XYZ file of C-alpha atoms in Angstrom:
480
model
C 8.105 -32.247 57.723
C 4.578 -32.680 56.508
C 3.214 -31.010 53.439
C 0.993 -28.544 55.347
C 3.904 -27.365 57.554
C 6.180 -26.747 54.566
C 3.437 -24.812 52.758
C 2.683 -22.613 55.822
C 6.351 -21.733 56.424
C 7.097 -21.042 52.760
C 4.141 -18.774 52.121
C 4.588 -16.997 55.486
C 8.123 -15.999 54.483
C 6.903 -14.715 51.110
C 4.023 -12.741 52.676
C 6.388 -11.171 55.259
C 8.817 -10.101 52.529
C 5.997 -8.646 50.401
C 4.712 -6.671 53.412
C 8.151 -5.202 54.147
C 8.574 -4.330 50.469
C 5.177 -2.595 50.451
C 6.085 -0.472 53.500
C 9.399 0.559 51.933
C 7.694 1.486 48.656
C 5.081 3.546 50.536
C 7.852 5.494 52.331
C 9.575 6.075 49.003
C 6.357 7.320 47.417
C 5.709 9.761 50.263
C 9.265 11.101 50.049
C 8.977 11.564 46.289
C 5.589 13.267 46.672
C 7.015 15.726 49.210
C 9.974 16.520 46.939
C 7.667 16.985 43.969
C 5.373 19.299 45.963
C 8.378 21.453 46.903
C 9.342 21.723 43.215
C 5.769 22.693 42.303
C 5.774 25.174 45.223
C 8.867 26.895 43.765
C 7.267 27.137 40.308
C 4.111 28.649 41.827
C 6.152 31.307 43.692
C 8.027 32.247 40.494
C 4.806 32.385 38.496
C 3.082 34.697 40.989
C 6.132 37.005 41.138
C 6.150 37.268 37.350
C 2.391 37.898 37.341
C 2.823 40.792 39.844
C 5.318 42.518 37.561
C 3.159 41.889 34.488
C 0.049 43.261 36.211
C 1.979 46.379 37.358
C 3.054 46.969 33.751
C -0.580 46.536 32.610
C -1.768 48.993 35.291
C 0.868 51.564 34.299
C -0.022 51.174 30.599
C -3.710 51.637 31.432
C -2.879 54.774 33.486
C -0.909 56.253 30.579
C -3.728 55.526 28.138
C -6.190 57.344 30.404
C -3.833 60.332 30.845
C -3.449 60.684 27.072
C -7.072 60.083 26.006
C -9.051 60.961 29.182
C -11.166 57.910 28.273
C -12.461 55.948 31.287
C -12.413 52.762 29.208
C -8.626 52.652 29.430
C -8.885 52.226 33.234
C -10.501 48.780 33.030
C -7.099 46.973 32.755
C -5.894 49.159 35.685
C -8.694 47.998 37.996
C -8.288 44.408 36.823
C -4.526 44.580 37.513
C -5.200 45.895 41.073
C -7.412 42.888 41.793
C -4.937 40.414 40.304
C -1.977 41.925 42.203
C -3.889 41.634 45.474
C -4.594 37.959 44.702
C -0.943 37.318 43.777
C 0.270 38.861 47.047
C -2.191 36.771 49.073
C -1.073 33.609 47.278
C 2.610 34.424 47.860
C 1.899 35.138 51.522
C 0.404 31.659 51.903
C 3.184 29.967 49.913
C 6.039 31.694 51.818
C 4.463 31.365 55.265
C 6.996 30.055 57.799
C 10.110 31.190 55.844
C 11.612 34.291 57.497
C 13.836 35.612 54.686
C 11.332 35.162 51.814
C 8.573 36.570 54.038
C 10.640 39.728 54.716
C 11.286 40.150 50.996
C 7.602 39.647 50.286
C 6.796 42.404 52.819
C 9.210 44.765 51.038
C 7.704 43.840 47.685
C 4.202 44.385 49.014
C 5.129 47.860 50.345
C 6.738 48.844 47.034
C 3.743 47.541 45.104
C 1.299 49.459 47.293
C 3.365 52.635 46.843
C 3.365 52.148 43.059
C -0.392 51.558 42.972
C -0.982 54.581 45.244
C 1.144 56.762 42.952
C -0.830 55.549 39.921
C -4.092 56.310 41.746
C -2.889 59.821 42.648
C -1.867 60.610 39.054
C -5.230 59.387 37.777
C -7.078 61.537 40.325
C -4.900 64.567 39.440
C -5.800 64.186 35.774
C -9.468 63.809 36.643
C -9.426 67.001 38.818
C -7.383 68.941 36.268
C -4.332 69.443 38.566
C -1.808 69.335 35.770
C 0.985 71.009 37.757
C 0.930 68.399 40.506
C 0.822 65.654 37.852
C 3.835 67.116 36.052
C 5.700 67.429 39.369
C 5.184 63.725 40.063
C 6.278 62.810 36.550
C 9.394 64.993 36.673
C 10.366 63.674 40.117
C 10.947 60.159 38.646
C 9.348 58.496 41.675
C 7.298 56.122 39.495
C 10.322 54.915 37.549
C 12.329 54.479 40.745
C 9.533 52.428 42.309
C 9.295 50.170 39.211
C 13.076 49.691 39.258
C 12.975 48.753 42.948
C 10.047 46.382 42.361
C 11.808 44.790 39.394
C 14.991 44.388 41.443
C 13.129 42.861 44.397
C 11.223 40.443 42.135
C 14.431 39.416 40.367
C 16.150 38.718 43.709
C 13.209 36.630 44.899
C 13.059 34.745 41.571
C 16.818 34.122 41.780
C 16.446 32.725 45.316
C 13.546 30.542 44.199
C 15.587 29.389 41.208
C 18.396 28.308 43.544
C 15.828 26.513 45.692
C 14.417 24.907 42.545
C 17.834 23.586 41.541
C 18.430 22.209 45.039
C 14.956 20.642 45.222
C 15.307 19.115 41.754
C 18.619 17.578 42.800
C 17.042 16.191 45.976
C 14.092 14.882 43.964
C 16.485 13.183 41.532
C 18.413 11.635 44.454
C 15.214 10.283 46.018
C 14.041 9.046 42.627
C 17.316 7.186 42.000
C 17.187 5.803 45.548
C 13.631 4.624 44.921
C 14.716 2.870 41.728
C 17.588 1.154 43.543
C 15.341 0.082 46.428
C 12.657 -1.170 44.044
C 15.158 -3.250 42.111
C 16.642 -4.471 45.385
C 13.218 -5.494 46.641
C 12.545 -7.159 43.308
C 15.781 -9.139 43.432
C 15.248 -9.999 47.102
C 11.708 -11.224 46.415
C 12.973 -13.287 43.489
C 15.782 -14.768 45.607
C 13.646 -15.674 48.622
C 10.803 -16.788 46.372
C 13.193 -18.999 44.416
C 14.588 -20.515 47.624
C 11.089 -21.101 48.994
C 9.943 -22.563 45.696
C 12.980 -24.835 45.607
C 12.221 -26.118 49.103
C 8.545 -26.618 48.316
C 9.394 -28.417 45.096
C 12.056 -30.516 46.817
C 9.848 -31.588 49.722
C 6.400 -31.640 48.130
C 6.356 -31.325 44.380
C 8.785 -34.104 43.466
C 6.647 -36.908 44.957
C 3.488 -35.296 43.646
C 5.100 -34.850 40.248
C 6.115 -38.501 40.178
C 2.610 -39.589 41.107
C 1.150 -37.170 38.589
C 3.465 -38.541 35.918
C 2.340 -42.065 36.688
C -1.294 -41.017 36.612
C -0.791 -39.141 33.373
C 1.028 -42.062 31.787
C -1.579 -44.550 32.909
C -4.417 -42.324 31.791
C -2.721 -41.821 28.459
C -2.238 -45.558 28.040
C -5.881 -46.207 28.844
C -6.975 -43.455 26.475
C -4.672 -44.742 23.752
C -5.875 -48.287 24.196
C -9.508 -47.229 24.102
C -8.883 -45.043 21.093
C -7.087 -47.894 19.362
C -10.047 -50.193 19.962
C -12.455 -47.653 18.555
C -10.153 -46.848 15.678
C -9.632 -50.498 14.861
C -13.349 -51.160 14.852
C -13.887 -48.194 12.591
C -10.946 -49.276 10.474
C -12.511 -52.692 9.950
C -15.732 -51.153 8.734
C -13.851 -48.701 6.546
C -11.689 -51.491 5.119
C -14.728 -53.531 4.150
C -16.330 -50.458 2.635
C -13.132 -49.669 0.754
C -13.054 -53.225 -0.593
C -16.570 -52.899 -1.978
C -15.878 -49.457 -3.409
C -12.612 -50.617 -4.953
C -14.332 -53.485 -6.765
C -17.042 -51.118 -7.996
C -14.412 -48.651 -9.166
C -12.590 -51.406 -11.053
C -15.775 -52.326 -12.925
C -16.650 -48.726 -13.718
C -13.062 -47.960 -14.659
C -12.956 -50.827 -17.152
C -16.153 -49.646 -18.840
C -14.963 -46.068 -18.882
C -11.597 -47.116 -20.302
C -13.254 -48.909 -23.235
C -15.547 -45.953 -23.939
C -12.660 -43.500 -23.741
C -10.589 -45.624 -26.114
C -13.363 -45.749 -28.755
C -14.110 -42.063 -28.369
C -10.429 -41.169 -28.602
C -9.968 -43.207 -31.797
C -12.997 -41.559 -33.408
C -11.773 -38.089 -32.499
C -8.306 -38.909 -33.763
C -9.702 -40.050 -37.148
C -11.829 -36.899 -37.447
C -8.897 -34.679 -36.629
C -6.746 -36.531 -39.163
C -9.356 -36.039 -41.924
C -9.704 -32.361 -41.058
C -5.951 -31.957 -41.145
C -5.642 -33.530 -44.604
C -8.505 -31.457 -46.043
C -7.079 -28.321 -44.548
C -3.693 -29.083 -46.039
C -5.266 -29.418 -49.508
C -7.086 -26.110 -49.088
C -3.871 -24.426 -48.067
C -2.081 -25.767 -51.144
C -4.899 -24.527 -53.402
C -4.758 -21.110 -51.761
C -1.019 -20.966 -52.302
C -1.446 -21.837 -56.023
C -4.201 -19.230 -56.441
C -2.122 -16.601 -54.724
C 0.880 -17.411 -56.959
C -1.282 -17.091 -60.094
C -2.785 -13.858 -58.798
C 0.700 -12.528 -58.154
C 1.736 -13.288 -61.766
C -1.416 -11.598 -63.119
C -0.785 -8.506 -61.056
C 2.813 -8.364 -62.289
C 1.652 -8.721 -65.945
C -0.919 -5.966 -65.460
C 1.780 -3.717 -64.045
C 4.039 -4.394 -67.037
C 1.236 -3.704 -69.583
C 0.295 -0.516 -67.752
C 3.920 0.647 -67.940
C 4.027 -0.029 -71.729
C 0.710 1.777 -72.209
C 2.017 4.713 -70.185
C 5.047 4.946 -72.496
C 2.823 4.828 -75.615
C 0.586 7.588 -74.304
C 3.683 9.672 -73.669
C 4.743 9.115 -77.296
C 1.239 10.046 -78.522
C 1.380 13.208 -76.461
C 4.744 14.054 -78.035
C 3.388 13.466 -81.576
C 0.284 15.531 -80.783
C 2.457 18.391 -79.620
C 4.494 18.072 -82.816
C 1.319 18.157 -84.995
C 0.087 21.196 -83.098
C 3.430 22.917 -83.694
C 3.296 22.066 -87.428
C -0.270 23.384 -87.632
C 0.821 26.664 -86.102
C 3.711 26.984 -88.557
C 1.415 26.084 -91.488
C -1.049 28.719 -90.318
C 1.743 31.320 -90.283
C 2.861 30.290 -93.790
C -0.740 30.458 -95.076
C -1.092 33.895 -93.546
C 2.076 35.042 -95.313
C 0.809 33.545 -98.585
C -2.476 35.438 -98.232
C -0.553 38.653 -97.735
C 1.539 37.980 -100.846
C -1.618 37.111 -102.863
C -3.182 40.398 -101.886
C -0.060 42.190 -103.047
C -0.158 40.293 -106.372
C -3.663 41.551 -107.032
C -5.857 39.767 -109.558
C -3.073 37.408 -110.506
C -2.749 36.105 -106.928
C -6.473 35.567 -106.226
C -6.340 31.830 -106.860
C -3.252 31.531 -104.722
C -5.125 33.405 -101.931
C -7.969 30.877 -102.028
C -5.471 28.048 -101.696
C -3.827 29.823 -98.741
C -7.244 30.191 -97.095
C -7.943 26.473 -97.430
C -4.513 25.708 -96.034
C -5.280 27.880 -92.994
C -8.554 26.024 -92.458
C -6.711 22.701 -92.613
C -4.075 23.949 -90.180
C -6.809 25.079 -87.749
C -8.484 21.696 -87.995
C -5.118 19.990 -87.425
C -4.466 22.163 -84.350
C -7.955 21.395 -82.957
C -7.468 17.695 -83.604
C -4.094 17.810 -81.872
C -5.714 19.561 -78.887
C -8.434 16.882 -78.674
C -5.797 14.159 -78.917
C -3.879 15.844 -76.126
C -7.045 15.916 -73.972
C -7.662 12.237 -74.684
C -4.085 11.455 -73.733
C -4.653 13.296 -70.408
C -7.755 11.218 -69.742
C -5.874 8.045 -70.593
C -3.057 9.011 -68.235
C -5.561 9.652 -65.417
C -7.121 6.268 -66.105
C -3.680 4.696 -66.052
C -3.000 6.380 -62.675
C -6.204 4.865 -61.258
C -5.237 1.507 -62.745
C -1.797 1.730 -61.124
C -3.406 2.489 -57.734
C -5.750 -0.460 -58.220
C -2.761 -2.662 -59.057
C -1.020 -1.486 -55.866
C -4.119 -2.306 -53.829
C -4.198 -5.686 -55.519
C -0.612 -6.237 -54.448
C -1.537 -5.329 -50.866
C -4.472 -7.750 -51.035
C -2.081 -10.438 -52.209
C 0.099 -9.726 -49.158
C -2.969 -9.989 -46.920
C -3.816 -13.288 -48.596
C -0.315 -14.531 -47.928
C -0.696 -13.519 -44.256
C -4.003 -15.359 -44.030
C -2.406 -18.406 -45.596
C 0.340 -18.276 -42.983
C -2.312 -18.038 -40.248
C -4.041 -21.036 -41.788
C -0.767 -22.928 -41.648
C -0.485 -22.012 -37.966
C -3.997 -23.340 -37.431
C -2.980 -26.665 -38.871
C 0.002 -26.651 -36.539
C -2.480 -26.330 -33.681
C -4.454 -29.178 -35.231
C -1.308 -31.261 -35.073
C -1.036 -30.354 -31.397
C -4.612 -31.526 -30.958
C -3.667 -34.876 -32.405
C -0.861 -35.023 -29.857
C -3.412 -34.348 -27.106
C -5.435 -37.281 -28.374
C -2.364 -39.421 -28.021
C -1.977 -38.099 -24.479
C -5.583 -39.148 -23.777
C -4.727 -42.651 -24.887
C -1.803 -42.548 -22.489
C -4.169 -41.563 -19.671
C -6.248 -44.601 -20.519
C -3.159 -46.710 -19.961
C -2.612 -44.958 -16.620
C -6.189 -45.769 -15.610
C -5.445 -49.411 -16.294
C -2.430 -49.177 -14.011
C -4.590 -47.562 -11.318
C -6.980 -50.484 -11.591
C -4.123 -52.831 -10.813
C -3.195 -50.664 -7.807
C -6.812 -50.763 -6.611
C -6.727 -54.544 -6.692
C -3.592 -54.444 -4.569
C -5.391 -52.147 -2.120
C -8.099 -54.789 -1.757
C -5.511 -57.295 -0.649
C -3.968 -54.766 1.761
C -7.366 -53.938 3.277
C -8.017 -57.612 3.934
C -4.699 -57.937 5.729
C -5.509 -54.820 7.773
C -8.712 -56.460 9.016
C -6.763 -59.414 10.369
C -4.106 -57.179 11.953
C -6.794 -55.076 13.648
C -8.116 -58.096 15.512
C -4.665 -58.744 16.978
C -4.257 -55.108 18.066
C -7.683 -55.176 19.726
C -6.611 -57.985 22.038
C -3.359 -56.173 22.857
C -5.258 -52.964 23.649
C -7.467 -54.745 26.153
C -4.375 -56.027 27.962
C -2.879 -52.488 28.114
C -6.152 -51.251 29.632
C -5.852 -53.750 32.481
C -2.244 -52.735 33.251
C -3.184 -49.033 33.223
C -5.989 -49.626 35.702
C -3.594 -51.298 38.141
C -1.156 -48.352 37.876
C -3.952 -45.876 38.638
C -4.896 -47.761 41.796
C -1.286 -47.740 43.027
C -0.966 -43.978 42.339
C -4.134 -43.226 44.295
C -2.764 -45.138 47.296
C 0.514 -43.144 47.165
C -1.349 -39.804 47.154
C -3.384 -40.803 50.212
C -0.179 -41.616 52.127
C 1.441 -38.262 51.268
C -1.551 -36.159 52.238
C-alpha cells in the first residue's frame, strides 16, 4: 500500500471511533441531565410544601396579633402570606401536572388551605365588626386547629412521598453516573487501543522508512555542521594560539620584573618588622621592670602606713591616759582646796598651790583633747592614703594587663613576619608559573600544527556528508 492510502484508512478509523464516542457521551449527558432535573424537581416540590405551611403559620400569627391589639399593622404579614400561598399552590400545580396521585393530594391540600384562609378572614371580620360571640364560637369549636392538623398531615404525606421519590431518583442518578463513568473509561480505552493499532500500522508502513531517511539526513547534516564548526573553530584556535603565545611572552617579562620588585619590597618590609619587633620587646621589658619597682614601692608604702596607723593608735591611748590623769588631778586639787578652806588661815598657801594644780590639770586635759583631735585627723589622712594605695595597686594591675596586651601585639607582629615569609613563597610560585607559561607556548605551537591537519580532515567529511544528503533526497522522492 502507498503512503496516502495507509494515512486515509488509519485516520478514517480514528475519526469514526471518535464520532461514535461523541454520540455515546451526548446520550449519557442527556440521561444525566434528565435525572438531575427530576432530583431538582423533587426538592422544589418539598420546598414549596414547606413554604405553604410556614406561610399559614405566619398568617395565623398575624391574625392573632390583630385580634389581641386591634392594630391593622399586624395584618401585613397575613396579606403577604395569602399572596405567597397562592404562588406556592400555582407552582406546585405546574410541578405536579401529569401525576394523578400527587395532583389529587394537591387538590385536597388546596381545599384545606382555602378553608383555613377563609376561617382566618371570617375571624378577622368578626373582630372588626365587634361580633365577639361568633368569634368565640369559632374559637371554641376547634375548627381552626383541626384544619391546621389536617393541612400538616397532608403536607407531611406529600413530603414523605416526595422523599421516597427523591431517594429513588438519586439512586437512578447514581446508576446513570456510574454507567457514564464506565462508558467513558471504556471509550477511552477503546480509543487508545484502536489508536495504538493504527499508529503501529502507520509507523510500520510509513514511519520506519521515513525515520531511517530522517536519521541519515540528520546524521549527514550533523556531520556537515560539525565539520564546518571544526573548520571555524580551528581557524579561531590558530589566531587565539598565536595571541596566547604573544601574551604569554609578555606575561613572562612582566612577571620577572614584578618578582624582583616583590622580592626587594618583601625584604625591606621584613627588616622593618624585625626592627619594630626588637624595639617593642625592649619597651616591654622596661615596662615590666617599672611595674615591678612600682609594685615594691606600693608595698613599702602600705607597710609604712600600717606602722603609722599603729603609732597613732598608741598616741591616742596615751592621750586618753593623760586626760584621765588630768581629771583625777583636778579632783585631788578640788579636795585639797576644800581642806585648805577648812584649815583657815593656815591652809591659805596650800589652797593657792591646789588652785595652780587645777589650772595645770585643765591645761593637761585641753592638751590631751587637742592631741586626740590631731590623732583623728591623722587617722583620716591615713584612711585616704590607704585608699590611694589601693587605687595604686589597681593601676598596677591595669599596667600589667596593658603589658600583656603589648605582648600579644608582638605576637601578632611575629605573625606578620610569617606573612612576609609567605609572600616570599608566593614569589617562588610565580616563578613556577612562569615555567608553566613557557610550556604553554610550546603547546600552543603544537596546536597550530594539529589544527591544519584537522582542517583537511574536516573538508573530506563535508564531501562525504554531501553525498549522503543526495542519496537521502532520492529515497524520499521514491517513497512519496
